[in-house]
Coordinates of C-alpha atoms and ligand atoms in Angstrom, one line a residue:
M106 CA 7.4 -38.9 -15.6
Q107 CA 5.5 -40.7 -12.8
S108 CA 3.6 -38.3 -10.6
L109 CA 3.8 -38.6 -6.8
F110 CA 0.2 -37.6 -6.7
S111 CA -2.9 -39.4 -8.0
S112 CA -4.2 -37.9 -11.2
R113 CA -7.6 -37.3 -9.6
I114 CA -8.7 -33.7 -9.1
T115 CA -9.6 -32.5 -5.6
K116 CA -10.7 -29.1 -4.4
L117 CA -8.2 -27.3 -2.2
D118 CA -9.4 -26.6 1.3
D119 CA -10.0 -22.9 2.3
A120 CA -6.9 -22.6 4.3
L121 CA -4.7 -23.7 1.5
S122 CA -6.4 -21.7 -1.2
N123 CA -6.2 -18.6 1.0
Q124 CA -2.5 -19.2 1.4
I125 CA -2.0 -19.4 -2.3
A126 CA -3.9 -16.2 -2.8
A127 CA -1.9 -14.6 0.0
G128 CA 1.2 -15.2 -2.1
E129 CA -0.2 -12.7 -4.7
V130 CA -1.7 -10.0 -2.4
V131 CA 0.8 -10.1 0.5
E132 CA 4.2 -10.8 -1.0
R133 CA 5.9 -8.8 1.8
P134 CA 5.0 -6.9 4.9
S135 CA 4.7 -3.6 3.1
A136 CA 2.0 -5.1 0.8
A137 CA 0.0 -6.3 3.8
L138 CA 0.4 -2.8 5.4
K139 CA -0.9 -1.2 2.2
E140 CA -4.1 -3.4 2.5
L141 CA -4.6 -2.6 6.1
V142 CA -4.2 1.2 5.6
E143 CA -6.5 1.2 2.6
N144 CA -9.2 -0.5 4.6
S145 CA -8.9 2.2 7.2
L146 CA -9.2 4.9 4.6
D147 CA -12.2 3.2 3.1
A148 CA -13.8 3.3 6.6
G149 CA -13.4 7.1 6.6
A150 CA -10.5 7.3 9.1
T151 CA -9.0 10.7 9.7
T152 CA -6.2 9.6 12.0
L153 CA -4.0 6.6 11.5
R154 CA -1.3 5.2 13.7
V155 CA 0.8 2.6 12.1
S156 CA 3.5 0.6 14.0
I157 CA 5.8 -2.1 12.8
R158 CA 8.4 -4.3 14.5
E159 CA 11.3 -6.1 12.9
G160 CA 10.5 -4.9 9.4
G161 CA 6.8 -5.7 9.8
V162 CA 7.4 -9.4 10.2
K163 CA 7.0 -9.5 13.9
L164 CA 4.2 -7.0 14.0
L165 CA 2.1 -4.7 11.8
E166 CA -0.4 -2.7 13.6
V167 CA -2.9 -0.2 12.3
V168 CA -5.1 1.8 14.5
D169 CA -7.8 3.9 12.9
D170 CA -10.8 6.1 13.9
G171 CA -13.0 5.0 11.0
H172 CA -16.6 4.0 11.2
G173 CA -15.7 0.5 12.5
I174 CA -17.1 -3.0 11.7
H175 CA -20.6 -4.2 12.6
P176 CA -20.1 -6.6 15.6
E177 CA -21.8 -9.4 13.6
D178 CA -19.5 -8.9 10.6
L179 CA -16.2 -9.2 12.4
R180 CA -15.8 -12.9 11.5
L181 CA -17.0 -12.2 7.9
A182 CA -14.4 -9.6 7.4
L183 CA -11.8 -12.3 7.5
D184 CA -13.6 -14.5 5.0
R185 CA -12.6 -14.7 1.3
H186 CA -14.8 -12.8 -1.1
A187 CA -16.6 -11.0 1.7
T188 CA -16.7 -7.3 1.2
S189 CA -18.9 -4.3 2.0
K190 CA -17.7 -2.4 -1.0
I191 CA -19.2 -3.9 -4.1
R192 CA -22.4 -5.9 -4.5
E193 CA -22.8 -6.6 -8.2
T194 CA -20.8 -6.8 -11.4
K195 CA -21.6 -3.3 -12.6
D196 CA -19.9 -1.9 -9.4
L197 CA -16.7 -3.5 -10.6
F198 CA -16.5 -1.0 -13.5
A199 CA -16.9 2.0 -11.3
I200 CA -14.8 1.5 -8.2
H201 CA -14.7 4.4 -5.7
T202 CA -13.0 2.6 -2.8
W203 CA -9.5 1.4 -2.3
G204 CA -10.6 -2.2 -1.8
F205 CA -13.2 -4.2 -3.6
R206 CA -11.9 -7.7 -3.9
G207 CA -12.9 -8.9 -0.4
E208 CA -9.8 -10.9 0.0
A209 CA -7.0 -8.9 1.6
L210 CA -7.9 -9.8 5.2
A211 CA -8.5 -13.4 4.3
S212 CA -5.1 -13.6 2.7
I213 CA -3.3 -11.9 5.5
G214 CA -5.2 -14.0 8.1
A215 CA -4.1 -17.1 6.3
V216 CA -0.4 -16.4 6.8
S217 CA -0.3 -14.7 10.2
R218 CA -1.7 -14.4 13.7
L219 CA -4.3 -11.7 13.4
K220 CA -6.2 -9.8 16.1
L221 CA -9.1 -7.6 14.9
S222 CA -10.8 -5.3 17.3
S223 CA -13.5 -2.8 16.3
R224 CA -16.3 -0.7 17.5
H225 CA -18.9 0.3 15.0
K226 CA -20.1 3.9 15.2
D227 CA -23.7 2.9 16.1
F228 CA -22.7 0.6 19.0
P229 CA -21.7 1.4 22.6
V230 CA -19.1 -1.3 22.9
G231 CA -16.6 -3.1 20.6
R232 CA -15.7 -6.6 19.8
E233 CA -12.4 -8.4 19.3
I234 CA -11.5 -11.6 17.6
V235 CA -8.3 -13.5 17.3
C236 CA -7.5 -15.7 14.4
E237 CA -4.5 -17.9 13.7
A238 CA -4.0 -19.1 10.1
T239 CA -7.8 -18.8 9.5
Q240 CA -8.7 -20.6 12.7
L241 CA -10.9 -18.4 14.8
K242 CA -9.5 -18.5 18.4
D243 CA -11.4 -16.1 20.5
A244 CA -14.2 -13.5 20.3
K245 CA -15.1 -11.2 23.1
E246 CA -16.8 -7.9 23.9
I247 CA -14.5 -5.0 24.8
T248 CA -14.7 -1.3 25.7
R249 CA -13.0 0.9 23.1
T250 CA -13.4 4.0 21.0
V251 CA -15.1 3.9 17.6
G252 CA -12.8 2.6 15.0
T253 CA -10.7 -0.4 14.2
T254 CA -7.4 -1.9 15.3
I255 CA -5.7 -4.6 13.4
E256 CA -2.6 -6.4 14.7
V257 CA -0.9 -8.8 12.4
S258 CA 1.9 -10.7 14.1
E259 CA 4.3 -13.3 12.9
L260 CA 3.7 -12.8 9.2
F261 CA 4.4 -15.9 7.1
F262 CA 5.0 -18.0 10.3
N263 CA 3.3 -20.9 8.6
T264 CA 4.9 -20.4 5.1
P265 CA 8.6 -20.5 5.8
A266 CA 9.5 -20.5 2.1
R267 CA 7.9 -17.1 1.8
R268 CA 9.7 -15.8 4.8
K269 CA 13.0 -16.8 3.3
F270 CA 12.4 -14.5 0.3
L271 CA 12.1 -11.4 2.5
K272 CA 14.9 -8.9 2.3
S273 CA 16.8 -7.5 5.3
Q274 CA 14.9 -6.0 8.1
A275 CA 16.1 -2.6 7.1
S276 CA 14.8 -2.9 3.5
E277 CA 11.5 -4.3 4.6
T278 CA 11.2 -1.4 7.0
S279 CA 12.0 1.1 4.3
A280 CA 9.5 -0.6 2.0
C281 CA 6.8 -0.1 4.7
A282 CA 7.8 3.6 5.0
Q283 CA 7.6 4.1 1.2
T284 CA 4.2 2.5 1.1
L285 CA 3.0 4.9 3.7
H286 CA 4.5 7.9 1.9
R287 CA 2.5 6.9 -1.2
L288 CA -0.7 6.4 0.7
A289 CA -0.2 9.7 2.5
L290 CA 0.4 11.6 -0.7
A291 CA -3.0 10.3 -1.9
S292 CA -4.8 11.3 1.3
P293 CA -3.6 14.7 2.6
E294 CA -6.7 15.2 4.8
V295 CA -5.7 12.1 6.9
S296 CA -3.1 12.3 9.6
F297 CA -0.4 9.6 9.4
E298 CA 1.8 8.5 12.3
F299 CA 4.5 5.9 11.8
W300 CA 6.3 4.0 14.6
I301 CA 9.3 1.7 14.0
D302 CA 10.3 -0.7 16.8
G303 CA 8.7 1.5 19.5
K304 CA 10.2 4.7 18.2
K305 CA 8.2 7.4 16.3
S306 CA 9.6 7.7 12.8
F307 CA 7.3 10.4 11.4
H308 CA 4.1 12.2 11.7
F309 CA 2.3 13.9 8.9
P310 CA -0.5 16.0 10.5
A311 CA -3.7 16.3 8.4
V312 CA -3.4 19.2 5.9
K313 CA -5.9 20.9 3.6
K314 CA -3.8 21.2 0.5
T315 CA -2.1 18.5 -1.5
E316 CA 1.1 20.6 -1.8
E317 CA 1.5 20.7 1.9
R318 CA 1.4 16.9 2.0
V319 CA 3.8 16.8 -0.9
A320 CA 6.3 19.0 1.0
Q321 CA 5.8 16.9 4.2
V322 CA 6.6 13.7 2.3
F323 CA 9.6 14.9 0.3
R324 CA 11.1 16.4 3.5
E325 CA 10.7 13.1 5.3
A326 CA 11.5 10.7 2.4
F327 CA 14.5 12.4 1.0
N328 CA 15.7 14.5 3.9
L329 CA 15.1 17.8 2.0
E330 CA 14.5 21.1 3.6
I331 CA 11.9 22.0 1.0
G332 CA 9.1 24.5 1.6
V333 CA 5.6 24.4 0.1
E334 CA 6.2 27.7 -1.7
E335 CA 9.1 26.1 -3.6
L336 CA 6.9 23.5 -5.3
I337 CA 6.0 24.1 -8.9
P338 CA 2.3 23.4 -9.4
F339 CA 1.1 22.1 -12.8
S340 CA -2.3 21.1 -14.1
K341 CA -4.1 20.4 -17.4
N342 CA -7.6 19.4 -18.2
K343 CA -8.8 17.4 -21.2
P344 CA -12.4 16.3 -21.7
D345 CA -11.9 12.8 -20.5
A346 CA -8.9 13.2 -18.2
S347 CA -7.2 15.8 -16.1
V348 CA -3.8 15.9 -14.5
H349 CA -2.4 18.0 -11.7
G350 CA 0.5 17.9 -9.4
F351 CA 3.7 19.4 -8.0
L352 CA 7.2 19.4 -9.3
L353 CA 10.3 20.1 -7.2
P354 CA 12.8 22.7 -8.4
T355 CA 15.8 21.2 -10.2
K356 CA 18.2 21.8 -7.4
Y357 CA 16.5 19.0 -5.5
F358 CA 16.6 16.5 -8.3
I359 CA 18.3 13.2 -7.4
P360 CA 19.5 10.5 -9.9
S361 CA 16.8 8.0 -9.0
S362 CA 13.2 7.4 -10.0
R363 CA 12.2 7.0 -6.3
G364 CA 11.0 10.6 -6.3
I365 CA 8.5 10.1 -9.0
F366 CA 5.1 9.5 -7.4
L367 CA 2.2 8.7 -9.8
F368 CA -1.4 8.4 -8.9
V369 CA -4.4 7.4 -11.0
N370 CA -7.7 8.4 -9.3
K371 CA -5.7 8.8 -6.1
R372 CA -4.4 5.2 -6.4
S373 CA -0.6 5.0 -6.4
V374 CA 0.4 3.0 -9.4
K375 CA 3.6 1.6 -11.0
D376 CA 2.5 2.2 -14.6
K377 CA 4.8 2.0 -17.5
V378 CA 2.8 4.4 -19.7
L379 CA 2.8 7.1 -17.1
Q380 CA 6.4 6.5 -16.0
Q381 CA 7.6 6.6 -19.6
A382 CA 5.6 9.8 -20.4
V383 CA 7.3 11.5 -17.4
M384 CA 10.8 10.3 -18.4
T385 CA 10.3 11.2 -22.1
A386 CA 9.4 14.8 -21.0
A387 CA 12.4 14.9 -18.7
K388 CA 14.8 13.6 -21.3
E389 CA 14.2 16.5 -23.5
V390 CA 15.1 18.9 -20.8
L391 CA 17.6 17.2 -18.6
F392 CA 19.3 14.8 -21.0
G393 CA 19.3 11.9 -18.7
S394 CA 21.3 13.8 -16.2
A395 CA 18.7 13.6 -13.5
Y396 CA 15.2 12.3 -12.8
P397 CA 12.5 14.8 -12.0
Q398 CA 10.9 14.7 -8.6
L399 CA 7.2 15.1 -8.6
A400 CA 3.8 14.0 -7.4
L401 CA 1.4 13.6 -10.3
Y402 CA -2.3 12.9 -10.0
L403 CA -4.2 11.8 -13.0
E404 CA -8.0 11.9 -12.7
T405 CA -10.1 10.0 -15.2
S406 CA -13.6 8.5 -15.1
P407 CA -13.5 5.1 -13.2
E408 CA -14.9 3.6 -16.4
S409 CA -12.0 4.5 -18.5
V410 CA -9.4 2.8 -16.4
D411 CA -9.2 -0.8 -15.2
V412 CA -7.6 -1.3 -11.7
N413 CA -8.6 -4.9 -11.5
V414 CA -5.5 -6.0 -13.5
H415 CA -3.3 -7.3 -10.6
P416 CA -4.2 -8.4 -7.1
T417 CA -2.2 -5.5 -5.5
K418 CA -4.1 -3.0 -7.7
S419 CA -0.8 -1.2 -8.5
E420 CA -1.1 -1.8 -12.2
V421 CA -3.8 -0.2 -14.3
R422 CA -5.0 -0.4 -17.8
F423 CA -6.2 2.6 -19.7
R424 CA -8.7 2.5 -22.5
N425 CA -7.0 5.4 -24.3
S426 CA -3.4 5.0 -23.3
S427 CA -1.8 7.0 -26.0
Q428 CA -3.9 10.1 -25.2
I429 CA -3.0 9.7 -21.5
F430 CA 0.7 9.4 -22.6
G431 CA 0.5 12.6 -24.5
L432 CA -1.3 14.5 -21.8
I433 CA 1.2 13.6 -19.1
R434 CA 4.1 14.2 -21.2
S435 CA 3.1 17.7 -22.4
T436 CA 2.1 18.6 -18.8
V437 CA 5.4 17.6 -17.3
E438 CA 7.3 19.2 -20.1
E439 CA 5.5 22.5 -19.4
A440 CA 6.1 22.2 -15.7
L441 CA 9.8 21.5 -16.3
A442 CA 9.9 24.6 -18.4
K443 CA 9.0 26.6 -15.3
T444 CA 12.0 25.4 -13.4
R445 CA 14.6 28.1 -13.7
P446 CA 16.6 27.5 -10.6
A447 CA 18.9 30.4 -10.9
M448 CA 16.6 33.0 -12.4
P449 CA 14.0 34.6 -10.2
E450 CA 10.9 35.3 -12.3
D451 CA 9.8 38.8 -11.5
I452 CA 12.8 41.0 -11.3
S453 CA 12.7 44.1 -13.3
F454 CA 15.9 45.4 -14.9
P455 CA 17.1 48.4 -12.9
S456 CA 17.1 51.7 -14.8
P457 CA 20.4 53.6 -14.5
S458 CA 18.7 56.4 -12.4
T459 CA 17.3 54.0 -9.8
P460 CA 20.1 51.6 -8.8
M461 CA 18.9 48.3 -7.5
A462 CA 18.6 48.3 -3.7
A463 CA 20.8 45.5 -2.4
P464 CA 19.8 44.3 1.0
S465 CA 22.3 45.8 3.5
F466 CA 25.3 46.6 1.4
S467 CA 25.8 47.5 -2.2
F468 CA 27.9 46.0 -4.9
E469 CA 29.6 48.6 -7.0
A470 CA 29.9 47.9 -10.7
P471 CA 33.0 49.0 -12.5
T472 CA 32.2 52.5 -13.8
H473 CA 33.2 51.9 -17.4
F474 CA 30.7 49.1 -17.6
H475 CA 28.0 51.4 -16.3
Q476 CA 28.7 54.1 -18.8
K477 CA 28.9 51.8 -21.8
A478 CA 25.8 50.0 -20.8
D479 CA 23.9 53.3 -20.3
I480 CA 24.5 54.3 -23.9
E481 CA 23.7 51.0 -25.4
Q482 CA 20.6 50.4 -23.3
E483 CA 18.8 52.9 -25.5
V484 CA 19.3 50.8 -28.6
L485 CA 18.1 47.6 -27.0
S486 CA 14.4 46.8 -27.5
P487 CA 12.4 47.3 -24.3
P488 CA 11.2 43.7 -23.9
A489 CA 14.7 42.4 -23.9
L490 CA 15.7 44.6 -21.1
A491 CA 12.4 44.3 -19.1
R492 CA 13.7 41.4 -17.1
G493 CA 16.9 39.7 -16.0
P494 CA 19.6 40.4 -13.4
Q495 CA 22.0 43.3 -13.5
F496 CA 25.3 42.6 -15.2
L497 CA 28.4 43.7 -13.3
G498 CA 31.4 42.3 -15.2
T499 CA 33.1 39.3 -16.6
L500 CA 35.6 36.9 -14.9
K501 CA 38.2 35.0 -17.0
N502 CA 36.3 36.0 -20.1
T503 CA 34.0 33.2 -19.3
Y504 CA 31.7 33.9 -16.3
L505 CA 29.3 36.8 -16.3
V506 CA 29.0 38.3 -12.8
C507 CA 25.5 39.6 -12.0
Q508 CA 23.3 40.6 -9.1
D509 CA 19.7 40.6 -8.5
D510 CA 17.4 41.1 -5.5
E511 CA 18.3 37.8 -4.0
G512 CA 22.0 37.6 -4.5
L513 CA 25.1 37.2 -6.6
L514 CA 25.1 35.1 -9.8
L515 CA 27.8 33.6 -11.9
V516 CA 26.7 32.7 -15.4
D517 CA 28.7 30.4 -17.7
Q518 CA 28.4 32.3 -20.9
H519 CA 28.9 29.3 -23.2
A520 CA 26.4 27.1 -21.4
A521 CA 23.9 29.9 -21.2
H522 CA 24.2 30.8 -24.9
E523 CA 24.0 27.1 -25.8
R524 CA 20.6 26.8 -24.0
V525 CA 19.3 30.0 -25.6
S526 CA 20.2 28.9 -29.1
Y527 CA 19.1 25.4 -28.5
E528 CA 15.6 26.4 -27.4
K529 CA 15.3 28.8 -30.3
L530 CA 16.3 26.1 -32.8
R531 CA 14.1 23.6 -31.1
K532 CA 11.0 25.8 -31.3
Q533 CA 11.7 26.7 -34.9
R534 CA 12.6 23.3 -36.2
L535 CA 10.2 21.1 -34.3
A536 CA 7.3 23.4 -35.1
R537 CA 7.9 23.2 -38.9
T538 CA 7.6 20.0 -40.8
E539 CA 10.6 19.9 -43.0
S540 CA 11.7 17.0 -45.0
A541 CA 14.4 16.3 -47.5
Q542 CA 13.4 14.0 -50.4
L543 CA 15.9 11.2 -51.0
L544 CA 17.0 10.8 -54.6
I545 CA 16.9 7.0 -54.3
P546 CA 14.5 5.7 -51.6
I547 CA 16.1 3.3 -49.1
I548 CA 14.2 -0.1 -49.1
V549 CA 14.1 -2.0 -45.8
E550 CA 12.9 -5.6 -45.4
V551 CA 10.6 -6.2 -42.3
P552 CA 8.2 -9.0 -41.3
E553 CA 4.9 -8.7 -43.0
R554 CA 2.9 -8.3 -39.8
S555 CA 5.1 -5.4 -38.6
A556 CA 4.8 -3.8 -42.1
D557 CA 1.0 -4.0 -41.7
L558 CA 1.1 -2.3 -38.3
L559 CA 3.7 0.2 -39.3
E560 CA 1.7 1.2 -42.4
A561 CA -1.2 2.2 -40.2
E562 CA 1.0 4.7 -38.3
L563 CA 2.9 6.3 -41.1
G564 CA 1.0 9.6 -40.7
K565 CA 2.5 10.2 -37.2
L566 CA 6.0 9.9 -38.6
S567 CA 5.4 12.1 -41.6
D568 CA 4.3 14.8 -39.2
L569 CA 7.9 14.8 -38.1
G570 CA 9.2 14.9 -41.7
L571 CA 10.0 11.2 -41.9
E572 CA 8.2 9.9 -45.0
L573 CA 7.9 6.1 -45.2
D574 CA 6.0 4.0 -47.8
R575 CA 4.8 0.5 -48.0
S576 CA 6.5 -0.7 -51.1
G577 CA 5.9 -4.4 -50.9
P578 CA 4.3 -7.0 -48.6
T579 CA 7.5 -7.1 -46.5
Q580 CA 9.1 -3.8 -47.6
I581 CA 9.1 -0.3 -46.2
S582 CA 10.9 2.4 -48.1
V583 CA 12.2 5.6 -46.8
R584 CA 11.4 8.5 -49.2
A585 CA 12.1 11.6 -47.3
I586 CA 13.8 12.5 -44.0
P587 CA 13.8 15.5 -41.6
P588 CA 17.0 17.5 -42.4
L589 CA 17.8 17.4 -38.7
L590 CA 18.7 13.8 -39.1
L591 CA 21.5 14.9 -41.4
R592 CA 24.8 16.3 -40.2
G593 CA 26.2 19.5 -41.5
D594 CA 28.1 17.7 -44.2
G595 CA 24.9 15.9 -45.4
T596 CA 25.8 12.5 -44.0
P597 CA 23.0 10.8 -41.9
R598 CA 23.2 10.9 -38.1
I599 CA 21.7 7.4 -38.0
S600 CA 21.2 4.4 -40.1
F601 CA 17.8 4.6 -41.7
S602 CA 17.4 0.9 -42.3
K603 CA 18.2 0.3 -38.6
L604 CA 15.7 2.9 -37.6
V605 CA 12.9 1.3 -39.7
K606 CA 13.8 -2.1 -38.4
E607 CA 13.6 -0.8 -34.8
L608 CA 10.3 0.9 -35.6
A609 CA 8.9 -2.3 -37.0
A610 CA 10.1 -4.2 -33.9
T611 CA 8.3 -1.9 -31.5
M612 CA 5.0 -1.9 -33.4
E613 CA 3.5 -4.6 -31.2
H614 CA 3.9 -2.3 -28.2
E615 CA 0.7 -0.4 -27.2
N616 CA 2.3 3.1 -27.5
A617 CA 4.4 2.2 -30.4
P618 CA 3.7 5.3 -32.5
D619 CA 4.6 7.6 -29.5
I620 CA 7.8 5.7 -28.7
V621 CA 8.8 5.7 -32.3
A622 CA 8.1 9.4 -32.7
D623 CA 10.1 10.0 -29.5
E624 CA 13.1 8.1 -30.8
V625 CA 13.1 10.1 -34.0
K626 CA 12.8 13.3 -32.0
K627 CA 15.6 12.4 -29.7
V628 CA 18.0 11.8 -32.5
M629 CA 17.0 15.2 -33.9
L630 CA 17.4 16.9 -30.6
D631 CA 20.9 15.4 -30.1
G632 CA 21.7 16.9 -33.5
L633 CA 20.3 20.3 -32.4
A634 CA 22.3 20.2 -29.2
S635 CA 25.6 19.8 -31.0
E636 CA 24.6 22.4 -33.6
S637 CA 23.8 24.9 -30.9
C638 CA 27.0 24.1 -29.1
H639 CA 29.1 24.8 -32.1
G640 CA 27.2 28.0 -32.8
S641 CA 27.5 29.3 -29.3
V642 CA 30.0 31.8 -27.8
R643 CA 33.0 30.0 -26.5
A644 CA 34.3 30.3 -23.0
G645 CA 37.3 32.6 -23.2
K646 CA 35.7 35.0 -25.9
S647 CA 35.1 38.3 -24.3
L648 CA 31.6 39.6 -24.6
S649 CA 30.8 43.4 -24.7
P650 CA 28.6 44.5 -21.8
M651 CA 25.7 44.9 -24.3
E652 CA 26.1 41.4 -25.6
A653 CA 26.2 40.2 -22.0
H654 CA 23.1 42.1 -21.1
H655 CA 21.4 40.8 -24.1
L656 CA 22.3 37.2 -23.3
L657 CA 21.0 37.6 -19.7
A658 CA 17.8 39.1 -20.9
Q659 CA 17.3 36.3 -23.4
M660 CA 18.0 33.7 -20.8
D661 CA 15.3 35.1 -18.7
Q662 CA 12.9 34.5 -21.6
T663 CA 14.1 31.0 -22.3
D664 CA 12.7 27.7 -21.0
F665 CA 15.0 25.4 -19.0
A666 CA 17.5 28.2 -18.6
G667 CA 19.1 26.6 -15.6
H668 CA 20.9 23.9 -17.6
C669 CA 22.6 23.8 -20.9
P670 CA 21.3 21.1 -23.4
H671 CA 23.9 18.7 -22.2
G672 CA 22.8 19.0 -18.6
R673 CA 25.5 21.3 -17.2
P674 CA 24.3 24.1 -15.0
T675 CA 24.4 27.5 -16.6
T676 CA 24.3 29.5 -13.3
L677 CA 25.7 29.5 -9.8
R678 CA 24.0 31.6 -7.3
L679 CA 25.1 32.9 -3.9
D680 CA 22.2 34.4 -1.9
W681 CA 22.8 37.7 0.0
R682 CA 21.9 35.8 3.1
D683 CA 24.6 33.3 2.6
I684 CA 27.1 36.0 1.8
E685 CA 26.2 37.8 4.9
K686 CA 26.5 34.6 6.9
M687 CA 29.9 33.9 5.5
F688 CA 31.1 37.4 6.5
K689 CA 29.5 36.7 9.9
R690 CA 27.3 39.8 9.6
I691 CA 24.4 37.6 10.6
V692 CA 24.3 34.1 12.2
Ligands
LIG2133 N1 -10.2 -0.8 9.2 C1 -11.5 -1.2 8.9 N2 -12.6 -0.4 9.2 C2 -13.8 -0.8 8.9 N3 -14.1 -1.9 8.1 C3 -13.1 -2.7 7.7 C4 -11.7 -2.4 8.1 N4 -10.9 -3.3 7.6 C5 -11.7 -4.2 6.9 N5 -13.0 -3.8 7.0 C6 -14.2 -4.6 6.5 O1 -13.8 -5.9 6.1 C7 -14.1 -6.1 4.8 C8 -13.0 -7.1 4.2 O2 -11.8 -6.4 4.1 P1 -10.8 -6.8 2.9 O3 -9.6 -5.9 2.9 O4 -10.5 -8.3 3.1 O5 -11.6 -6.7 1.6 P2 -12.0 -5.3 0.8 O6 -11.3 -4.2 1.4 O7 -13.5 -5.3 0.7 O8 -11.4 -5.7 -0.6 P3 -9.8 -5.9 -1.0 O9 -9.5 -7.3 -0.9 O10 -9.8 -5.4 -2.4 O11 -9.0 -5.1 0.0 C9 -14.2 -4.8 4.1 O12 -15.0 -4.9 3.0 C10 -14.7 -3.9 5.2 O13 -16.1 -4.0 5.3
LIG2134 MG1 -9.3 -4.1 1.7

C-alpha cells in the first residue's frame, strides 16, 4: 500500500507528543480531576474545594491550601517530565507521593486552556500563568493566600475526536464524583468539598478516623443512612503486608461491585487480584446473591508493589501476588463471618426467674411454652443457652417467633437450620483432607506446556483431596478425588476430564493454583449446600420448644447466620422502636 507520508522519520514536536500522552493520562474529565487532586494532596493540602461545570468538560477547578509552587517553577510545572517528587532511578522503586511521572499537568495543558495560580508558603505574593494548548499566554504577580488553584477549561477543545468519545454530561459528572469518593477514602484527614454547576454537591469535613470517612462516603455515594458504629472493622497483619478496612452490614449490600473500594498503600486501584480475592471470599458466604460493600486498605512496602504499570497508576503489580490473594481473601471471609444482621452479639439468654425487660411493654409468651422450656432448660448444656434470643412460639409450623432486647424476630426454621448444618459440615469437611481412590484412574490429554505447569502445582490440589499425576508428556491422570465431589449415589458432581482440562487452561494465569483450588472448593460447597438442605428441618414440621431453643442458640454460634447457604435470609427483625412507631406510641 502506498503511504501518504514520506518514509523518513521525524521527531514529533512537543505539543503533539504531549497530546498523544494526554490520551493515556486524561482520557476523560474525571481522570484529569484525579491528577489535579493528587497534586494538591502531594502538596500537603488539608482543605480542597473542587468545582466542575458541564461534566468537567467546560471547567474543572481545584483550590487547595497546600505549600504552593515556587514562583520560578510555575512554568516548569507544566513541562513534560518536570517533577519535584523524584530525582533518580532508585526513587522510582520507593514511591511515597501520589505523582512521580512529571507529566500530568503537561498532558492536561496540551488539551485544554489552563490557568495556574499559586503562592508558595515562603513568599508574600503569588503568581499566575495562563496556558492554552501548551502556549504560555500570560504571567503576572497576584495577591492570594498560600496554596494553589488550577482551572482547566474547555477540556479536549483541540482534540475533537476525544471529545466525541465522552459519555453524557451526567455520567461524566458521576465519574468525577466517584473519583473524589475514592480519593477522599484514602485521605480522611483532608476536607473535600464538591460543587457541580454552581451547586454544592457534598462536603466531607476532615475526620480523624478512617471509619468516619468510610461512613461519610457510603452515606453520600449510595444514599445510605449508615452510622460509623454499624461498620464492621477488620484487620490482619503478615510480615510483608497488612490489611485493614471496614465492611458494611449485609442489610446494606447492593447487587453491584461499585461499593468495593480497594486501596494499595492508600492508592485506589482497580486490581484483578484484589477484586477476585474479595469476590471469592464473598461467594462462599453470599452465593453470588450480593456483592459485599467495603473499603479495604492494603499496606505493603513500596518495594514490593509496582505502581508504574499504567499511566493512570490505577493498576499495580505485586511481587507476591498469591500471598496477597490469600491474605485478602481470608481477611474478608472472617469479616463477613461477623455480619449477623439479625442477631445482636451480646444478649444473654434470660433465666426464667428474671424475665427479659422489654422496653416499654412486655410480650407475654404462651404459658405452656414457658413451662415446658423451664423443665428442659436444665438438660441443655450451659454454653448452648448462654446466648440467643428468647423463643416465644411458632407460626404456621415454620417461623419461630422470638424477642430480644432490640425487638421482635421471625426466624425461618428451615433456612436457619440449613445454615447451621452447612457451616458444621463445611468446617468438618474442609478441614479434613479426605480422598476417595478411583479404581481406574481417569486419563486426560492436555497440551505439554500446560501439563508441565500443572505438575508443579499438584500439591495444592492434593491438599483438597484431589490427587492428580503426570502420567505422560501430555497426560494427566486423576487418581483420587474428594468425596464431596460425589453425589449421595456415588455419581460424580462434575466431569473430571473437563475439570482437568479447565485447570490446564488456567495454568498460564498468575494465580492459577488459587483459582483452581477455588473452583474445586466451589463445586464441593455447592454439594454441601444441597446436602445440608436435604438434612435440614422442613418448613411445616413442628419443632418442640426445646428444639427451637437449641436451634436459636446454635444460630448464635454460627458464622453467616443471617442467610441460608442459598442466600435467602434466615431472619426478619422488627425493632421495638419501629413497633412503637407503628402503634403511634412515639413519633
Ligand atoms: N497543587 C499543587 N501544589 C503544589 N505543587 C504542585 C501542584 N500541582 C502541581 N505541582 C507541582 O508541579 C509538578 C508537576 O505536576 P505533575 O502532576 O505534572 O507531575 P507530578 O505530580 O510530579 O507527576 P505525575 O505526572 O505522576 O502526576 C509537581 O511535581 C509539583 O511540584
Ligand atoms: Mg501529579
